[in-house]
Amino acid sequence: MGGGPAGLYFSILMKKLDPSHHITVLERNRPDDTFGWGVVFSDETLGHFEENDAETLREIRRHFVYWKDIDVHYGGTCTRSTGHGFCGLARIKLLQILQARARELGVELQFEHEVTSSTELPPADLILVADGINSRLRTEHAEHFQPQLDWRKCKFTWLGTDKVLPAFTFIFKENEHGLFQVHAYPFDRERSTFIVECREETWKRAGLEHATDEQTVAYMERLFASDLGGHRLLSNRSIWRTFPTVRNARWHHRNMVLMGDAAHTAHFSIGSGTKLAMEDAIALRDAFLRHGTSDIPRTLAAYQQERQPEVDRLQKAAQTSLEWFENTARYTRQSPLQFTFNLMTRSKRITYDNLARRDPELVGKVTREVAAGRTSRGEPVPPIFMPYRLRGLELPNRMVVSPMCQYSAVDGTVNDWHLVHLGSRAVGGAGLVIAEATAVSAEGRITPGCAGMYAPEHVTAWKRVVDFVHTHSRARMALQLGHAGRKASCHVPWEKDGAPLTVGAWPVLAPSPVPYDDESPVPREMDRADLDKVIADFVRSAQLAQQAGFDMLELHLAHGYLLNTFLSPLTNRRTDAYGGSLRARLRFPTEVLDAVRAAWPTDKPISARISATEWAEGGFSDEDRIEIARTLHAHGCDIIDCSAGGVVPEQRPIYGRMFQVHLSDQIRHEAGVPTMTVGNIQDADQCNTIVAAGRADLCVLARAHLANPYLTLHAAAQYGYDEQHWPNQYLAAKPTRRKGGNAAT
């Protein structure tokens, strides 16, 4: 079902596998009728096709146009990135090539054959459902496939132009109606694809909601006249559409299997729709090779199990790219160079190092711009090694050791473990080391092994750690202060999976008497006396932190602990002045912040770690997290540490590399507040990508620093940065410089 690339290519591959297969392709349209203009492939994708049907690829190569550049038209300039590899082809030509190859192999093609129900199909061993986004068979069997369609925020129209573009071209243009963006590329020697995308509100303001094809073309020709240079735009059923992200819980039902857009979509901004469809065909053929045709439902189940992880990875990258284009307006204050770098690295598949291998000249320009004149041995300082100032505190670089609970204190007092743990990471070169979540009172501890800052002996123990860091490194030390709230009084994680204590437990409190989960005790709803005591506890801890010599404080407003549960509507059910609206839910956390700010030296900074999303329905909106950041900043918080989750057990996080960076990105650009970002940031390359793109000011790494305390020193060696401080005791291991600038150990 469906004569697009997925159905045709699978037919070709299965006929090659066994010519005795009888395959019929049913397509509702004419052979020469298709939506859209061109398709684009990367060099990597073409190589994959060559392994499976060299004849098809040979014919594709005869017709495609090839280019290696990406042009970004923004801010009155054109910035070019080179070193890429793409080919473009007319969509109709691709279909014609696949149709001819299928016929050559004996596939039966039936066009203008409308099928509205599976009951109309002739008997078959296998029914391949490749009839597109609005698949009728998927809809008919929705209870089995369980489709999810997420209709996005932008509208797009797929136009063509008789201007042959020299590169993959992005154009960003703003008028009185809003921002419009173009995704364009050549697909033959006479024409180019010209997709125009904009936010739905922009589309409506421009009067395009009821525009005909001709009116849309006329509007776009006026808007992009200088870019078209007298050339025309072309329409081919180029009505305005909303892109849906399609997912299905199951791809198969009995002898029926979904493929291509019927099964999953990936936004056109990474050029992956046709790639996904044709690679689906390869994967399904491979499933039959491995598992045979004797038990088709079993083979189809194996196909989904084997194919879905790769589809999920590409869909995630496409979704990240899609969301970048939905929010492009937030970046329009960036310089053309930084904007281009931001665009190039938007999906996380291209990073600072990766792009430097493809296009060292562009990355060199971006690095020089971010370095703002700072050099090391005549070379611009890499982004992560740029100093950063917060009030009177200057950090030597942008690498931060995340606060990681060690659960190894005794009655709140830290010990040799903490000295070695934190000291080694400071010696390892990080610019800022944030000590673990430290309780402001005994009852505010998560576990009996948690660190505290509420007794004189705590100050003495912490001062030993801080003095070591200051003596033997250039790192600065921050202390994260928190109260566990309803998540207090638990075992350490390696005992009984961190379950609530039954022996030696202490009472827990929260804004509302709502336990964390079914195993947790019901917390006492805080009254005025409780609120006042917690504020006083935070103030005392701040004063003790000053005595211990800490350079910075961080307030823990994340992960379902006390202050976070005041913020979140999922955990705060109060009806007094501290509950209800976001402004009311912010009241107690800002009272704590105000009191701590008043007790903490004015030249020393304060950060706040927030869960910018609960990953759960009914939690913070985009607007909420912006308001939270602005409010905290207005009350003296200098930088927002953007984390997520941990608030409710029913959370559904979306994990992956740098999976929380988008939260920092949004807050930094839309709230106008400095940010630190966390969330599976794995290495210096990713940190350079984040800082150079302007997605955060500081990069906070946890597991990466557990695995490698000397991550920053190794990064300095990797990038040839000579100004990074090395302890005298480790100078023998510091790389030396060979002629030509290469580092050697």
XYZ file of C-alpha atoms in Angstrom:
745
model
C 0.000 0.000 0.000
C 1.682 3.178 -1.257
C 3.941 3.735 -4.227
C 6.421 6.021 -2.517
C 10.115 5.306 -1.874
C 9.417 2.890 1.021
C 7.035 0.604 -0.860
C 8.935 0.673 -4.142
C 12.363 0.102 -2.624
C 11.152 -2.777 -0.448
C 9.593 -4.361 -3.530
C 12.909 -4.085 -5.364
C 14.893 -5.590 -2.487
C 12.468 -8.483 -1.935
C 12.382 -9.320 -5.634
C 16.177 -9.406 -5.622
C 16.102 -11.621 -2.537
C 13.721 -14.098 -4.185
C 12.397 -13.477 -7.745
C 9.509 -15.904 -7.100
C 7.861 -13.431 -4.709
C 4.714 -11.947 -6.228
C 4.568 -8.286 -5.235
C 1.847 -5.759 -6.064
C 2.157 -2.049 -5.316
C -1.131 -0.157 -4.982
C -0.878 3.648 -5.318
C -3.796 6.084 -5.217
C -2.083 8.701 -7.428
C -0.885 8.715 -11.032
C 2.729 7.611 -11.691
C 3.784 11.219 -12.357
C 1.849 12.786 -9.471
C 3.689 13.554 -6.230
C 3.696 16.121 -3.473
C 6.774 18.326 -3.206
C 9.808 18.967 -5.342
C 13.165 17.529 -4.409
C 14.744 15.020 -2.057
C 18.191 15.234 -0.525
C 20.618 12.540 0.613
C 23.957 12.630 2.387
C 27.086 10.825 1.216
C 26.663 8.362 4.088
C 23.104 7.487 3.044
C 24.107 6.958 -0.574
C 26.804 4.552 0.511
C 24.220 2.511 2.384
C 22.017 2.310 -0.733
C 24.935 1.149 -2.870
C 25.357 -1.946 -0.717
C 21.765 -3.019 -1.383
C 20.963 -2.251 -5.019
C 23.822 -0.817 -7.011
C 21.650 -0.546 -10.136
C 19.226 1.840 -8.448
C 22.019 3.937 -6.998
C 23.816 4.098 -10.332
C 20.676 5.528 -11.943
C 20.206 7.998 -9.060
C 23.790 9.176 -9.439
C 23.208 9.874 -13.135
C 20.555 12.450 -12.260
C 21.531 14.023 -8.983
C 23.267 17.331 -8.348
C 26.012 17.311 -5.751
C 27.252 20.016 -3.388
C 29.346 20.307 -0.233
C 28.375 23.730 1.138
C 25.688 25.146 3.421
C 24.827 28.850 3.086
C 23.120 30.713 5.914
C 21.526 34.041 4.963
C 20.921 35.939 8.177
C 21.382 39.485 9.394
C 22.178 40.832 5.954
C 25.099 38.443 5.468
C 25.722 35.014 3.971
C 27.892 32.686 6.056
C 29.108 29.582 4.259
C 30.058 26.284 5.850
C 31.877 23.759 3.698
C 33.078 20.176 3.976
C 29.652 18.544 3.906
C 28.353 16.147 1.271
C 24.838 16.165 -0.167
C 23.060 15.227 -3.350
C 19.694 16.488 -4.548
C 17.241 14.780 -6.862
C 13.767 15.592 -8.152
C 11.258 13.589 -6.129
C 9.412 12.604 -9.291
C 12.701 11.438 -10.858
C 13.442 9.270 -7.807
C 9.995 7.701 -8.081
C 10.458 7.107 -11.803
C 13.816 5.412 -11.182
C 12.309 3.169 -8.495
C 9.229 2.429 -10.615
C 11.365 1.405 -13.612
C 13.642 -0.768 -11.486
C 10.641 -2.448 -9.827
C 9.026 -3.210 -13.190
C 12.335 -4.547 -14.499
C 12.376 -7.047 -11.620
C 8.738 -8.075 -12.159
C 6.877 -6.025 -9.546
C 3.253 -5.259 -10.484
C 2.455 -1.536 -10.145
C -1.180 -0.395 -10.018
C -1.731 3.382 -10.028
C -4.924 5.359 -9.358
C -5.995 2.468 -7.172
C -7.822 3.850 -4.137
C -8.085 1.572 -1.096
C -10.107 2.780 1.881
C -10.095 -0.415 3.978
C -8.010 -3.559 4.347
C -11.152 -5.549 3.480
C -10.702 -4.348 -0.120
C -7.259 -5.931 -0.424
C -6.723 -9.289 -2.121
C -5.335 -12.142 0.009
C -1.626 -11.700 0.745
C 1.071 -13.136 2.997
C 2.352 -9.641 3.801
C 0.660 -6.243 3.681
C 3.149 -3.395 3.697
C 1.450 -0.161 4.801
C 3.457 2.709 3.307
C 0.635 5.090 2.431
C 1.966 8.158 4.248
C 1.264 10.378 7.220
C -2.508 10.093 6.859
C -2.419 6.309 6.403
C -5.915 4.896 6.103
C -4.944 1.379 7.121
C -3.114 2.668 10.194
C -6.231 4.612 11.137
C -8.438 1.568 10.507
C -6.326 -0.522 12.906
C -5.433 2.275 15.317
C -6.242 0.174 18.378
C -3.372 -2.148 17.422
C -0.820 0.371 16.121
C -1.614 3.014 18.782
C -0.521 5.999 16.684
C 0.468 9.309 18.267
C 0.411 12.436 16.097
C 1.953 15.562 17.575
C 0.986 18.535 15.386
C 3.676 21.168 15.691
C 3.763 24.968 16.034
C 4.926 25.964 12.552
C 3.254 26.050 9.157
C 5.194 25.273 5.991
C 4.691 25.318 2.253
C 6.820 23.278 -0.133
C 7.628 25.472 -3.117
C 10.144 25.215 -5.909
C 12.165 27.835 -7.755
C 13.818 28.099 -11.157
C 16.900 29.501 -9.428
C 19.625 26.859 -9.172
C 21.147 27.362 -5.742
C 24.861 26.683 -5.209
C 24.439 25.088 -1.769
C 22.006 23.882 0.839
C 20.559 27.276 1.704
C 18.886 28.620 4.821
C 17.328 32.091 4.630
C 15.931 33.952 7.650
C 13.902 37.055 6.975
C 11.692 39.120 9.238
C 8.957 41.553 8.229
C 6.037 43.233 9.957
C 4.270 39.892 10.294
C 7.113 37.937 11.871
C 10.036 35.672 11.044
C 10.064 33.447 7.957
C 12.713 30.817 7.296
C 13.599 28.992 4.110
C 15.063 25.511 3.677
C 16.271 25.302 0.071
C 18.544 23.151 -2.067
C 19.105 22.306 -5.748
C 17.612 19.058 -7.012
C 18.432 19.198 -10.721
C 20.285 21.483 -13.096
C 17.312 23.815 -13.537
C 15.426 24.003 -10.237
C 15.668 24.027 -6.450
C 13.396 23.131 -3.573
C 12.254 26.184 -1.601
C 10.422 25.278 1.625
C 9.104 28.268 3.589
C 8.335 27.807 7.279
C 7.008 30.159 9.955
C 5.184 30.117 13.270
C 1.433 29.720 12.958
C 0.806 33.141 14.490
C 3.086 34.728 11.861
C 1.256 32.842 9.107
C -2.071 34.218 10.326
C -0.801 37.792 10.724
C 0.459 37.657 7.137
C -3.041 36.771 5.905
C -1.844 33.412 4.546
C -4.462 31.408 6.408
C -6.875 31.597 3.473
C -4.368 32.255 0.675
C -4.452 30.353 -2.598
C -1.303 28.825 -4.083
C -0.957 31.857 -6.344
C -1.329 34.297 -3.441
C 1.234 32.377 -1.373
C 3.714 32.445 -4.253
C 3.165 36.175 -4.808
C 3.711 36.964 -1.102
C 6.900 34.900 -0.948
C 8.293 36.331 -4.174
C 7.921 39.819 -2.696
C 9.437 38.818 0.644
C 12.429 36.962 -0.836
C 12.886 39.111 -3.960
C 16.486 39.982 -3.125
C 17.308 36.311 -2.516
C 15.610 35.103 -5.695
C 17.361 37.693 -7.867
C 14.573 37.868 -10.451
C 13.836 34.134 -10.466
C 10.345 32.745 -9.921
C 8.839 30.520 -7.274
C 6.939 27.440 -8.434
C 3.949 25.717 -6.871
C 2.991 22.044 -6.868
C 0.049 21.487 -4.545
C 2.008 23.795 -2.262
C -0.753 24.364 0.251
C 0.271 25.305 3.780
C 0.708 22.312 6.058
C 1.455 21.634 9.699
C 4.173 19.084 10.295
C 3.120 16.161 12.506
C 5.567 14.078 14.483
C 4.176 10.572 13.984
C 4.970 7.705 16.317
C 3.342 4.300 16.728
C 3.606 2.046 19.754
C 3.449 -0.979 17.423
C 4.527 -1.132 13.809
C 2.937 -4.484 13.022
C -0.401 -6.300 13.362
C -0.735 -9.899 12.205
C 0.667 -9.825 8.639
C 0.510 -6.032 8.337
C 3.510 -3.724 8.896
C 3.901 0.067 8.858
C 6.783 1.736 7.068
C 7.978 5.252 6.259
C 5.750 8.183 7.198
C 2.932 5.825 8.172
C 5.160 4.542 10.977
C 7.253 7.599 11.895
C 8.176 11.057 10.669
C 11.320 13.146 10.929
C 11.275 16.879 10.276
C 12.462 18.006 6.849
C 15.097 20.271 8.419
C 17.466 17.297 8.651
C 16.453 15.869 5.268
C 15.651 12.428 6.628
C 12.145 11.461 5.472
C 13.088 9.604 2.284
C 16.236 8.256 3.956
C 14.155 6.762 6.775
C 11.657 5.241 4.343
C 14.289 3.551 2.191
C 16.320 2.381 5.175
C 13.102 0.914 6.626
C 12.873 -1.142 3.435
C 16.443 -2.366 3.872
C 15.822 -3.265 7.528
C 12.616 -5.186 6.756
C 14.345 -7.113 3.966
C 17.142 -7.905 6.425
C 14.592 -9.149 8.963
C 13.265 -11.627 6.399
C 16.838 -12.680 5.631
C 17.482 -13.407 9.312
C 14.110 -14.757 10.421
C 12.528 -16.144 7.270
C 8.979 -16.095 5.880
C 7.514 -19.088 7.698
C 6.270 -17.001 10.638
C 5.634 -13.492 9.326
C 4.220 -11.988 12.578
C 7.386 -13.143 14.353
C 9.585 -11.634 11.641
C 7.683 -8.342 11.775
C 8.123 -8.211 15.556
C 11.854 -8.784 15.112
C 11.938 -6.045 12.473
C 10.496 -3.477 14.871
C 12.772 -4.575 17.690
C 15.858 -4.274 15.498
C 14.898 -1.158 13.560
C 13.182 1.011 16.148
C 16.269 2.062 18.176
C 17.863 3.608 15.072
C 14.592 5.288 14.084
C 14.206 6.643 17.619
C 17.705 8.150 17.482
C 17.052 9.855 14.178
C 13.581 10.978 15.261
C 15.070 12.502 18.398
C 17.639 14.428 16.342
C 14.911 15.542 13.931
C 12.683 16.614 16.815
C 15.485 18.651 18.349
C 16.069 20.309 14.970
C 12.341 20.904 14.519
C 12.095 22.610 17.907
C 15.098 24.796 17.065
C 13.296 26.076 13.974
C 10.095 26.579 15.957
C 12.036 28.902 18.252
C 14.463 30.578 15.859
C 13.238 34.020 16.896
C 14.952 33.638 20.266
C 18.368 33.645 18.522
C 17.960 36.706 16.326
C 20.167 38.790 18.636
C 23.139 36.517 17.963
C 25.872 37.517 15.541
C 25.758 35.871 12.078
C 28.718 33.636 12.984
C 27.284 32.404 16.262
C 23.830 32.048 14.714
C 25.311 29.870 11.951
C 27.204 27.715 14.446
C 24.040 27.402 16.525
C 22.103 26.337 13.427
C 24.745 23.825 12.341
C 24.853 22.122 15.754
C 21.115 22.336 16.500
C 20.314 18.598 16.333
C 23.379 17.514 18.421
C 24.543 15.243 15.590
C 27.192 17.833 14.646
C 29.416 19.149 17.425
C 32.286 21.611 17.757
C 34.949 18.975 17.029
C 32.962 17.325 14.261
C 32.359 20.626 12.496
C 36.016 21.591 12.959
C 37.022 18.487 10.991
C 34.580 19.384 8.206
C 35.090 23.119 8.180
C 38.068 24.264 10.285
C 37.882 27.802 8.890
C 34.327 28.379 10.122
C 34.997 26.915 13.567
C 38.170 29.011 13.775
C 36.136 32.169 13.105
C 33.524 31.186 15.692
C 36.228 30.440 18.249
C 37.894 33.806 17.661
C 34.583 35.590 18.075
C 33.763 33.789 21.339
C 37.331 34.324 22.590
C 36.877 38.085 22.149
C 40.590 38.697 21.622
C 41.914 36.267 24.240
C 44.680 34.068 22.869
C 46.982 31.305 24.004
C 50.262 31.083 22.064
C 48.669 33.185 19.361
C 45.590 30.950 18.998
C 42.090 31.960 20.165
C 41.083 30.470 23.488
C 38.636 27.548 23.022
C 35.129 28.405 24.294
C 35.280 26.311 27.457
C 38.518 27.971 28.559
C 37.123 31.481 28.488
C 36.925 32.953 32.012
C 33.497 33.797 33.395
C 32.596 36.406 35.997
C 29.742 36.335 38.511
C 29.755 39.421 40.711
C 33.254 39.573 42.241
C 34.054 35.961 41.411
C 35.969 35.075 38.246
C 36.000 31.440 37.162
C 39.061 30.392 35.131
C 36.970 28.312 32.706
C 33.415 27.145 31.937
C 33.776 23.565 33.250
C 31.817 22.835 36.429
C 31.774 19.781 38.679
C 28.136 19.043 39.410
C 27.001 18.585 43.016
C 26.891 14.800 43.504
C 25.681 13.354 46.774
C 28.232 10.928 48.218
C 26.137 9.745 51.200
C 29.356 9.334 53.161
C 29.107 11.962 55.918
C 28.723 11.092 59.605
C 26.094 13.135 61.423
C 26.413 15.720 58.652
C 30.215 15.983 58.956
C 32.234 15.454 55.785
C 35.506 13.547 55.923
C 38.506 12.283 53.956
C 36.276 10.850 51.239
C 34.928 14.299 50.449
C 38.410 15.840 50.602
C 39.730 13.380 48.008
C 36.560 13.385 45.891
C 36.248 17.158 45.604
C 39.971 17.905 45.815
C 40.870 15.597 42.929
C 38.294 17.208 40.645
C 39.541 20.671 41.537
C 43.121 19.563 40.837
C 41.729 18.106 37.591
C 41.176 21.623 36.290
C 37.456 22.418 36.601
C 36.735 26.110 37.011
C 34.004 25.611 39.605
C 33.426 22.704 41.970
C 29.975 22.564 43.551
C 29.876 20.484 46.703
C 27.026 18.040 47.109
C 23.544 18.875 48.349
C 24.187 19.923 51.937
C 21.376 19.971 54.453
C 20.568 23.121 56.405
C 19.313 21.025 59.326
C 19.457 17.423 60.534
C 15.836 16.850 59.533
C 16.589 18.328 56.101
C 18.940 15.474 55.169
C 17.920 13.000 52.486
C 19.751 10.171 54.276
C 21.788 9.721 57.462
C 24.885 9.888 55.202
C 24.154 13.340 53.790
C 26.433 16.302 54.378
C 25.283 19.154 56.574
C 26.105 22.748 57.388
C 24.346 23.422 60.664
C 26.945 22.718 63.388
C 30.417 24.061 64.280
C 32.084 20.741 63.438
C 30.615 20.983 59.927
C 32.398 24.288 59.364
C 35.746 22.837 60.421
C 35.392 19.810 58.157
C 34.242 21.826 55.148
C 36.978 24.431 55.646
C 39.573 21.683 55.307
C 38.166 20.798 51.875
C 37.850 24.417 50.731
C 41.367 25.309 51.869
C 42.814 22.352 49.968
C 41.030 23.380 46.773
C 42.157 26.998 47.094
C 45.747 26.011 47.870
C 46.288 23.394 45.179
C 44.116 24.542 42.289
C 42.547 27.582 40.677
C 39.065 26.164 41.053
C 36.408 28.027 42.997
C 34.194 26.254 45.519
C 30.428 26.482 45.801
C 28.177 24.881 48.391
C 24.707 23.674 47.442
C 22.300 24.239 50.328
C 19.022 22.367 50.484
C 16.291 20.758 52.522
C 14.992 17.346 51.439
C 11.371 18.000 52.428
C 9.140 14.999 51.718
C 12.103 13.038 50.258
C 13.987 13.119 53.588
C 14.640 10.260 56.018
C 15.677 7.585 53.516
C 18.302 4.865 53.318
C 21.450 5.632 51.347
C 20.936 4.505 47.710
C 22.955 1.298 48.000
C 20.847 0.105 50.951
C 17.303 -1.074 50.205
C 17.326 1.022 47.014
C 17.094 4.204 49.052
C 13.686 3.322 50.556
C 12.315 5.396 53.467
C 13.849 4.572 56.836
C 11.879 2.438 59.252
C 14.481 2.501 62.030
C 15.978 5.824 63.045
C 13.546 7.777 60.851
C 12.662 11.402 61.488
C 9.501 13.365 60.645
C 9.284 14.885 57.179
C 7.547 18.061 56.105
C 6.347 19.652 52.877
C 4.086 22.430 51.594
C 1.213 19.926 51.404
C 0.582 16.540 53.057
C 1.259 14.594 49.847
C 3.766 11.696 50.066
C 6.328 11.215 47.287
C 5.099 7.690 46.518
C 3.145 4.833 48.078
C 6.106 3.770 50.230
C 6.851 7.242 51.568
C 5.464 8.717 54.787
C 2.839 11.455 54.611
C 4.675 14.736 55.279
C 3.408 17.289 57.750
C 2.028 20.390 56.049
C 4.245 23.276 57.061
C 2.792 25.999 59.265
C 4.138 29.497 59.869
C 6.573 28.320 62.531
C 7.970 25.685 60.139
C 8.394 28.266 57.383
C 10.226 30.637 59.699
C 12.497 27.876 61.001
C 13.496 26.762 57.496
C 14.329 30.342 56.513
C 16.441 30.704 59.651
C 18.176 27.383 58.920
C 19.141 28.521 55.417
C 20.484 31.812 56.771
C 22.547 30.025 59.419
C 23.987 27.659 56.831
C 24.900 30.559 54.552
C 26.726 32.265 57.398
C 28.572 29.049 58.245
C 29.488 28.580 54.556
C 31.078 32.019 54.636
C 33.114 30.995 57.678
C 34.261 27.871 55.814
C 35.522 30.043 52.936
C 33.144 29.033 50.113
C 33.196 31.337 47.093
C 29.589 30.811 46.022
C 26.277 29.364 47.193
C 23.705 27.384 45.281
C 20.150 26.975 46.568
C 18.584 23.616 45.749
C 15.185 24.302 44.199
C 15.071 21.090 42.148
C 14.466 17.335 42.124
C 11.424 17.245 44.383
C 13.117 18.586 47.512
C 11.475 21.106 49.794
C 11.800 24.391 47.912
C 11.003 22.657 44.610
C 7.777 21.242 46.044
C 6.632 24.778 46.813
C 7.261 25.753 43.183
C 5.601 22.854 41.392
C 1.815 22.725 40.949
C 2.109 18.932 41.146
C 3.224 19.056 44.791
C 1.942 22.378 46.179
C -1.763 22.172 46.968
C -1.910 24.956 49.535
C -4.779 27.418 49.545
C -3.032 30.133 51.549
C -0.627 32.835 50.336
C 1.981 30.166 49.476
C -0.123 28.132 47.047
C -2.252 28.484 43.951
C -0.808 30.771 41.270
C 2.819 30.603 40.211
C 3.440 33.946 41.881
C 2.132 32.521 45.155
C 4.097 29.290 44.780
C 7.240 31.372 44.283
C 6.670 33.267 47.520
C 8.408 30.941 49.968
C 11.444 30.108 47.766
C 12.011 33.827 47.182
C 11.674 34.532 50.909
C 14.457 31.999 51.473
C 16.526 33.530 48.660
C 16.031 37.067 49.995
C 17.151 36.016 53.476
C 20.199 34.141 52.184
C 21.160 36.977 49.841
C 21.038 39.410 52.771
C 23.274 37.126 54.854
C 25.759 36.339 52.066
C 28.484 38.817 51.012
C 27.325 41.079 48.202
C 30.407 40.377 46.077
C 29.836 36.614 46.173
C 27.347 35.034 43.767
C 24.345 32.803 44.391
C 22.930 30.298 41.933
C 19.707 28.325 42.059
C 19.271 24.809 40.709
C 15.742 24.352 39.416
C 13.826 21.501 37.851
C 12.815 23.468 34.775
C 10.372 20.705 33.874
C 8.848 17.925 35.932
C 8.596 15.676 32.848
C 4.977 15.126 33.880
C 1.560 16.304 32.768
C 0.277 19.328 34.653
C 3.755 20.616 35.512
C 5.572 23.761 34.437
C 4.792 25.349 31.100
C 7.428 27.106 28.976
C 6.140 30.397 30.320
C 6.358 29.160 33.930
C 10.054 28.347 33.758
C 10.777 31.731 32.211
C 8.853 33.477 34.988
C 10.626 31.415 37.667
C 14.044 32.326 36.273
C 13.205 36.018 35.984
C 11.778 36.138 39.488
C 14.770 34.404 41.076
C 17.138 36.680 39.152
C 15.248 39.751 40.354
C 15.680 38.528 43.944
C 19.461 38.295 43.701
C 20.105 34.935 42.044
C 23.001 35.466 39.635
C 22.728 32.334 37.486
C 20.160 29.549 37.017
C 21.377 25.943 37.147
C 18.905 24.279 34.768
C 18.113 20.719 35.724
C 14.879 18.722 35.435
C 12.711 16.022 36.950
C 12.808 14.229 40.277
C 9.586 15.910 41.397
C 7.060 13.077 40.989
C 7.579 9.340 40.470
C 5.332 9.272 37.370
C 7.776 11.430 35.432
C 8.556 10.492 31.816
C 11.940 12.030 30.982
C 13.338 12.044 27.451
C 16.928 10.933 27.941
C 19.833 11.341 25.554
C 23.043 13.297 25.081
C 22.758 16.825 26.500
C 19.061 16.100 27.089
C 18.402 19.103 29.319
C 20.375 21.728 27.405
C 17.241 23.017 25.661
C 15.923 24.186 29.039
C 19.017 26.277 29.669
C 18.878 27.540 26.091
C 15.308 28.754 26.478
C 15.870 30.434 29.837
C 19.091 32.125 28.758
C 17.555 33.625 25.619
C 13.951 34.248 26.631
C 14.388 35.178 30.284
C 17.671 36.973 29.651
C 19.257 35.257 32.667
C 22.694 33.554 32.740
C 22.506 29.768 32.940
C 24.402 26.632 33.791
C 23.325 23.491 31.960
C 23.379 19.854 33.049
C 22.088 16.525 31.769
C 24.329 13.800 30.297
C 26.955 16.203 28.997
C 29.726 13.768 28.264
C 32.888 15.582 27.257
C 34.701 18.815 26.450
C 33.573 18.683 22.816
C 29.935 18.884 23.850
C 30.776 21.682 26.303
C 32.497 23.678 23.555
C 29.425 23.158 21.372
C 27.080 24.428 24.076
C 29.132 27.513 24.964
C 29.964 28.476 21.371
C 26.301 28.186 20.351
C 25.236 30.350 23.297
C 23.029 27.688 24.898
C 24.546 28.170 28.353
C 27.257 30.132 30.123
C 28.640 27.224 32.160
C 28.589 23.446 31.615
C 27.941 21.234 34.631
C 29.113 17.619 34.380
C 28.440 14.861 36.894
C 29.099 11.306 35.662
C 31.784 12.506 33.269
C 33.696 13.917 36.240
C 33.156 10.730 38.247
C 34.723 8.751 35.397
C 37.526 11.246 34.798
C 38.443 13.741 37.534
C 41.055 15.245 35.191
C 38.649 15.878 32.337
C 39.543 19.566 32.054
C 43.303 18.951 32.060
C 42.857 16.366 29.318
C 40.719 18.824 27.351
C 43.413 21.486 27.639
C 45.892 19.012 26.180
C 43.473 18.002 23.427
C 42.890 21.587 22.307
C 46.471 22.736 22.828
C 45.458 25.278 25.474
C 48.614 26.122 27.435
C 47.192 28.528 30.011
C 45.306 25.841 31.958
C 46.763 25.532 35.447
C 48.550 22.242 36.218
C 49.633 21.489 39.808
C 53.399 21.526 40.213
C 53.289 17.880 41.227
C 51.714 16.974 37.850
C 53.833 19.137 35.538
C 55.747 16.094 34.339
C 52.537 14.908 32.681
C 51.682 18.234 31.050
C 51.930 17.988 27.238
C 54.734 19.906 25.593
C 54.467 21.725 22.278
C 56.156 20.432 19.149
C 56.980 22.618 16.208
C 53.842 23.291 14.237
C 51.727 23.613 17.355
C 50.960 19.930 17.957
C 50.852 18.687 21.515
C 52.999 15.784 22.679
C 53.198 14.239 26.107
